[in-house]
Coordinates of N, CA, C and O in Angstrom, one line a residue:
X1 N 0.8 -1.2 0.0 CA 0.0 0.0 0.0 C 0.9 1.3 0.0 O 0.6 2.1 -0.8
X2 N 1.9 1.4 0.9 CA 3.0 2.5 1.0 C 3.5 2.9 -0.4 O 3.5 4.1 -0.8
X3 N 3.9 2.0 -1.2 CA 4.8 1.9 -2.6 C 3.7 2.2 -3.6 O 4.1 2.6 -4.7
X4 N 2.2 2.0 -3.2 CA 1.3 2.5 -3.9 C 1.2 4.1 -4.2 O 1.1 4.8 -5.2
X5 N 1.4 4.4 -2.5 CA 1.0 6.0 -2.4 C 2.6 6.8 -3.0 O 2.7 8.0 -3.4
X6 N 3.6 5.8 -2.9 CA 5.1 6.8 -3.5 C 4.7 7.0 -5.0 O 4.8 8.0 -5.6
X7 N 4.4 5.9 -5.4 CA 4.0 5.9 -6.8 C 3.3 6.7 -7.4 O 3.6 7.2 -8.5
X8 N 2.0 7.0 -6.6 CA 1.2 8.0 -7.3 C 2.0 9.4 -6.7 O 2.1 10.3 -7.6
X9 N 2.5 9.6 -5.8 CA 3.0 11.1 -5.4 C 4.0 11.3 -6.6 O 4.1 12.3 -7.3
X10 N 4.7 10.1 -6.8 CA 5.8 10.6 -7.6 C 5.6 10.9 -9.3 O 6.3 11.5 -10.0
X11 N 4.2 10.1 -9.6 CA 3.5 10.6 -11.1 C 2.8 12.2 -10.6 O 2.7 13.1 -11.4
X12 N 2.3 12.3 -9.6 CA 1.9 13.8 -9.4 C 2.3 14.8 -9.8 O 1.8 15.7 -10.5
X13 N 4.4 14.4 -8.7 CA 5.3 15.7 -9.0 C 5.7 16.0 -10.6 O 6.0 17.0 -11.3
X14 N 5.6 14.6 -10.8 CA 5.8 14.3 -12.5 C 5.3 15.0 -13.5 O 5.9 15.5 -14.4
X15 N 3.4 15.2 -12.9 CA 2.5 15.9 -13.6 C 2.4 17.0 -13.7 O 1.9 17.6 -14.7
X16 N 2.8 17.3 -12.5 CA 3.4 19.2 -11.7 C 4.2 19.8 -12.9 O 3.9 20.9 -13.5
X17 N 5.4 18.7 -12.9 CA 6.7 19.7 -13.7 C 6.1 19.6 -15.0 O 6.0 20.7 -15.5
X18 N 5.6 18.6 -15.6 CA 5.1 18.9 -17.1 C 3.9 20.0 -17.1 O 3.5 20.0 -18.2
X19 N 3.3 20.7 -16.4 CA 2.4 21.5 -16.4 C 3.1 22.6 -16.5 O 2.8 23.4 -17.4
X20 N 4.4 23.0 -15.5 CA 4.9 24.0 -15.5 C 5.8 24.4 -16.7 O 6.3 25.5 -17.0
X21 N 5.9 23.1 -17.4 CA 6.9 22.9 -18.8 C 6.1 23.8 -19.3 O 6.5 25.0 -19.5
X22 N 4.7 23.4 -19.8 CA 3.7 23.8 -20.5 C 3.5 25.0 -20.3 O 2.9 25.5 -21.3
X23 N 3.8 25.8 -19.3 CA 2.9 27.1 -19.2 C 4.3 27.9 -18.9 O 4.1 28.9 -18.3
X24 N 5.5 27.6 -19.3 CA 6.6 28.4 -19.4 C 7.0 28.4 -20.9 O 7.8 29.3 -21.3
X25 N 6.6 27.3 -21.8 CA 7.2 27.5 -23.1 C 6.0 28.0 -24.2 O 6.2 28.3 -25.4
X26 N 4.9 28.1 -23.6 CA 3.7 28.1 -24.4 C 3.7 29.7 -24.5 O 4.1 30.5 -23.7
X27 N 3.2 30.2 -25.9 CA 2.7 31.7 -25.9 C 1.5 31.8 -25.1 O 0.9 30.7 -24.9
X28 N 0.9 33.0 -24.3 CA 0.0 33.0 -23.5 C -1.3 32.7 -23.9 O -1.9 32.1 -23.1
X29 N -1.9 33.0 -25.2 CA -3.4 32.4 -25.6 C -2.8 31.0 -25.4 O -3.0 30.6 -24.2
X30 N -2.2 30.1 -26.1 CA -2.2 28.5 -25.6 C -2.1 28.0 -24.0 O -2.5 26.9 -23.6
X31 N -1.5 28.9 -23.2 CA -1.2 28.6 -21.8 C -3.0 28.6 -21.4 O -3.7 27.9 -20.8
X32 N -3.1 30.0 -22.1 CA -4.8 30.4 -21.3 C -5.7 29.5 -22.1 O -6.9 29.6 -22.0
X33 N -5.2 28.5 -23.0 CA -6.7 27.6 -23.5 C -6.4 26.4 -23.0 O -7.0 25.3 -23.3
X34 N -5.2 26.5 -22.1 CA -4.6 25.1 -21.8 C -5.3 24.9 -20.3 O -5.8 23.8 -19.9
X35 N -5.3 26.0 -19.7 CA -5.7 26.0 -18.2 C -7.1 26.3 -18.1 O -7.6 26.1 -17.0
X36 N -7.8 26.7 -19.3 CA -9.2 26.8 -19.9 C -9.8 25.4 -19.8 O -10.9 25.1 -19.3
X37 N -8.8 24.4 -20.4 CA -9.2 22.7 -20.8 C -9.3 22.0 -19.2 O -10.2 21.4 -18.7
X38 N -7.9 22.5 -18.4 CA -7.6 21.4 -17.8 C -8.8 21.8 -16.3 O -9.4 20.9 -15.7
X39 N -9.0 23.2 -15.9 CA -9.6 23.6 -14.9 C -10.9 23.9 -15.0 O -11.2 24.6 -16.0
X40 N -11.9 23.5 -14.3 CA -13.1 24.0 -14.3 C -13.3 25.5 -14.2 O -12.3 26.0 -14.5
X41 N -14.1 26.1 -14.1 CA -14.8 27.3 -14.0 C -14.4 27.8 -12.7 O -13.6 28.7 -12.6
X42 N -14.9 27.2 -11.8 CA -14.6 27.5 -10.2 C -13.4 27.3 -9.9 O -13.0 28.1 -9.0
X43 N -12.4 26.3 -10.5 CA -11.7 26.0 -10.0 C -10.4 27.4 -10.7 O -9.5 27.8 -10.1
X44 N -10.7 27.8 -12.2 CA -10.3 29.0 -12.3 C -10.3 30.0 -12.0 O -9.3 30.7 -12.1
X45 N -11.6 30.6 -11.4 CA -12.0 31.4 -10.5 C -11.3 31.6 -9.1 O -11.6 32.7 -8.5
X46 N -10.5 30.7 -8.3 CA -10.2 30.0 -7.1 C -8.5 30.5 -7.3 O -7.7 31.0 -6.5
X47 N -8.3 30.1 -9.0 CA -6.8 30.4 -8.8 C -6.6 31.7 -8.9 O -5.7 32.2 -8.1
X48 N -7.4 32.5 -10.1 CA -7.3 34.0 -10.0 C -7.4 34.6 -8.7 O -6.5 35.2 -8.0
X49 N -8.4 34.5 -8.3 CA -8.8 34.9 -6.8 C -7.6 34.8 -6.0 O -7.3 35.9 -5.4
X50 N -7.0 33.9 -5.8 CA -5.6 33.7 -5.4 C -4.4 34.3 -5.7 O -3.6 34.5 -4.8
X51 N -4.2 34.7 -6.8 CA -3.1 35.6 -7.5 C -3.7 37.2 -7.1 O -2.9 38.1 -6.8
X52 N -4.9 37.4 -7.2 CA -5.3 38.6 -6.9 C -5.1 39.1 -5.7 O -5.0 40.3 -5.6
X53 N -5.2 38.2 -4.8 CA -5.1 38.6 -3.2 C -3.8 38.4 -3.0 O -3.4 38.7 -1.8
X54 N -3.1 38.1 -3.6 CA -1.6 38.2 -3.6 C -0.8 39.4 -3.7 O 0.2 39.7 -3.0
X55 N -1.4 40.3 -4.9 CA -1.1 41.6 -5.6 C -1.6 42.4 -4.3 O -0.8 43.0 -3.7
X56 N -3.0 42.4 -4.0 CA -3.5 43.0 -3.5 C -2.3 43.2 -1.8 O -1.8 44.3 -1.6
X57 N -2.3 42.5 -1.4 CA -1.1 42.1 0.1 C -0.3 43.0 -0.7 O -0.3 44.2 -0.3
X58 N 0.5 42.7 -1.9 CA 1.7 43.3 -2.1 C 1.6 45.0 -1.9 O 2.3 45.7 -1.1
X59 N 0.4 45.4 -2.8 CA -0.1 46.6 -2.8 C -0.3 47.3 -1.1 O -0.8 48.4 -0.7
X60 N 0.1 46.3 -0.6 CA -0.5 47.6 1.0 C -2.3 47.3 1.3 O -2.9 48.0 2.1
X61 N -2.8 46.4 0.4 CA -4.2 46.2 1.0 C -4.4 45.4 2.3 O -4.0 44.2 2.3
X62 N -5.1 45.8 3.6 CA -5.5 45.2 4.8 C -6.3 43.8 4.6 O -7.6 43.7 4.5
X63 N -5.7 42.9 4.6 CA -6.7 41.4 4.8 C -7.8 41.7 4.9 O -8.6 41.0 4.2
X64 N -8.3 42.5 5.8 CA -9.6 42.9 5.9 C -9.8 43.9 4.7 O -10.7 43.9 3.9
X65 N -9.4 44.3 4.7 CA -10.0 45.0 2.9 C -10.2 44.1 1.9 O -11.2 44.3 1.3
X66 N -9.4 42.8 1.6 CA -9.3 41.9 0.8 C -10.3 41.4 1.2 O -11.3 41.5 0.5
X67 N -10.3 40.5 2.4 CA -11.9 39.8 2.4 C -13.0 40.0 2.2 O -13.7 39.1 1.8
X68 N -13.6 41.6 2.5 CA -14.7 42.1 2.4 C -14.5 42.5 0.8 O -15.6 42.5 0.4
X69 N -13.7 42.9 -0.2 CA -13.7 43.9 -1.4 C -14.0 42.5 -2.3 O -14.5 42.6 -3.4
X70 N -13.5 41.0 -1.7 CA -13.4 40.1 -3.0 C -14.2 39.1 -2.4 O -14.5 38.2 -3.1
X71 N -14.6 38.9 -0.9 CA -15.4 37.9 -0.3 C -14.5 36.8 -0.2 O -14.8 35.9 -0.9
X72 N -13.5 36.5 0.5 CA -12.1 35.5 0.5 C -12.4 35.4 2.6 O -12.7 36.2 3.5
X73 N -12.2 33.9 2.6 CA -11.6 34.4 3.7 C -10.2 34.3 4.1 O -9.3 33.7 3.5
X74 N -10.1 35.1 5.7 CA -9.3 35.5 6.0 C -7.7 34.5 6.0 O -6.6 34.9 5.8
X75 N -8.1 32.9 6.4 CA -7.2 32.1 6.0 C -7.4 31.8 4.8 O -8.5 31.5 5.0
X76 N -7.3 31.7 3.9 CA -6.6 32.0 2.5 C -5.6 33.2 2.3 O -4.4 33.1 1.9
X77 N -6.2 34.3 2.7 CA -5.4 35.5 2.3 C -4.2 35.7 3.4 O -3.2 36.5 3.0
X78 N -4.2 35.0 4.8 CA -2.9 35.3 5.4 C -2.3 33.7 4.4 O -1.6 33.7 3.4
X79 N -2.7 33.1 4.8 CA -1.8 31.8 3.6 C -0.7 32.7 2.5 O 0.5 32.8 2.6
X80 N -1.5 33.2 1.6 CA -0.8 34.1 0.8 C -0.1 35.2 1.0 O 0.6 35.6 0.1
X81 N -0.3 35.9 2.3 CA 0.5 36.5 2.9 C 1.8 35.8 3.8 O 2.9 36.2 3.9
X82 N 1.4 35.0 4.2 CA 2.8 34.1 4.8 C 3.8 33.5 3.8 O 5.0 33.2 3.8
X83 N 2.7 33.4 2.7 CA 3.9 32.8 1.3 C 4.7 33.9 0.8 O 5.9 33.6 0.6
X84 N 4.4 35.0 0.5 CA 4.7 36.4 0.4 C 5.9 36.6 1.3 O 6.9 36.4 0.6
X85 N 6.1 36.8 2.1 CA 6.6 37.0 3.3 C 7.8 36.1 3.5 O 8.4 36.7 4.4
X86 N 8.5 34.8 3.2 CA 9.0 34.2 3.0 C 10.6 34.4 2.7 O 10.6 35.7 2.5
X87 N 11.2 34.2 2.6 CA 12.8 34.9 2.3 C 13.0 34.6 0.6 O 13.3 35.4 -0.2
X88 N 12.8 32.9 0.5 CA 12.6 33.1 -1.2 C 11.4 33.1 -1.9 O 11.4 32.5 -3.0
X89 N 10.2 33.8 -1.4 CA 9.5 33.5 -1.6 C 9.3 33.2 -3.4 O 10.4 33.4 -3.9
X90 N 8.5 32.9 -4.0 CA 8.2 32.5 -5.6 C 7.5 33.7 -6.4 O 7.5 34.1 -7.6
X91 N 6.6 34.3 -4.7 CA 5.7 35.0 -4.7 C 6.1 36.4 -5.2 O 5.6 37.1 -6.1
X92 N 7.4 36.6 -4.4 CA 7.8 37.7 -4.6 C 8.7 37.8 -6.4 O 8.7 38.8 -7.2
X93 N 9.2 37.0 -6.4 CA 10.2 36.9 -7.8 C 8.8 37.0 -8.8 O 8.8 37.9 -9.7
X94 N 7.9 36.3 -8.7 CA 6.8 36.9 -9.8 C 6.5 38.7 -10.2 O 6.3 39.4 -11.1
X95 N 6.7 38.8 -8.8 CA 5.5 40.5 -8.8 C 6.9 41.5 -8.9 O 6.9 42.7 -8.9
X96 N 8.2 40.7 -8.9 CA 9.1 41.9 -9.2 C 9.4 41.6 -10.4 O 9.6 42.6 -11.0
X97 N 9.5 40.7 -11.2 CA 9.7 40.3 -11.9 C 8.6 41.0 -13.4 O 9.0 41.1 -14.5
X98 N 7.5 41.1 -12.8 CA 6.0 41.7 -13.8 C 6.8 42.9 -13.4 O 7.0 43.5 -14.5
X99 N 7.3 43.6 -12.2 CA 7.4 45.2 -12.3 C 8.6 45.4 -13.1 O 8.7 46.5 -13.6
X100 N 9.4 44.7 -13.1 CA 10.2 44.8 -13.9 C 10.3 44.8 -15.7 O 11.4 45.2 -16.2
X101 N 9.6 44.6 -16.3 CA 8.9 44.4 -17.5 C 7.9 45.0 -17.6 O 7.6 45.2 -18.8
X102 N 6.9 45.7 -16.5 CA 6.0 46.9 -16.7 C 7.0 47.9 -17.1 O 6.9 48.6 -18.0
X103 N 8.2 47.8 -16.2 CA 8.9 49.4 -16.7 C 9.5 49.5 -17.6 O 10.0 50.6 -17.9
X104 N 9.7 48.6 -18.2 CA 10.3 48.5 -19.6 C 9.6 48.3 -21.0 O 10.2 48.1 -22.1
X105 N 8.3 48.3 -20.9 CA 7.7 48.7 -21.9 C 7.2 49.8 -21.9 O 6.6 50.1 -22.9

């Protein structure tokens, strides 16, 4: 049963990295018809929502601004703020990384 569950974790992480393959070599309409295919409605909704309360944290918005302005609750949005917050965060290399290419176009 144990060698069952390594098995499936390790086709997971498997599935992980080929996703990330995918949405790093892809132009963005194919990334966006690809995450279109693979996620439901809600479940798109769930991720944006998530990136958004991320920005939002970055931007100096109060958790309590975020919960009430987007209806989240409040653990989710410290979640994303404790990810944020992090030393290497991923979180952060994204949103400097966008500000960095806002200013150069």
């Amino acid at each position: 049963m144990e060698e069952n569950n390594s098995e499936t974790e390790l086709a997971v992480q498997q599935s992980m990295k080929e996703i990330c393959h995918i949405l790093t070599t892809s132009d963005e309409k194919l990334a966006y018809d690809f995450i279109e295919c693979l996620f439901t409605p809600a479940e798109r909704k769930d991720i944006a929502n998530r990136w958004l309360l991320v920005k939002e944290i970055d931007k100096g918005t109060t958790q309590r601004e975020i919960a009430k302005k987007f209806s989240m609750s409040l653990c989710k949005i410290t979640r994303g703020s404790k990810e944020l917050r992090k030393p290497d965060s991923a979180f952060r290399k994204i949103l400097d990384n966008m500000s960095l290419s806002d200013s150069t176009r």
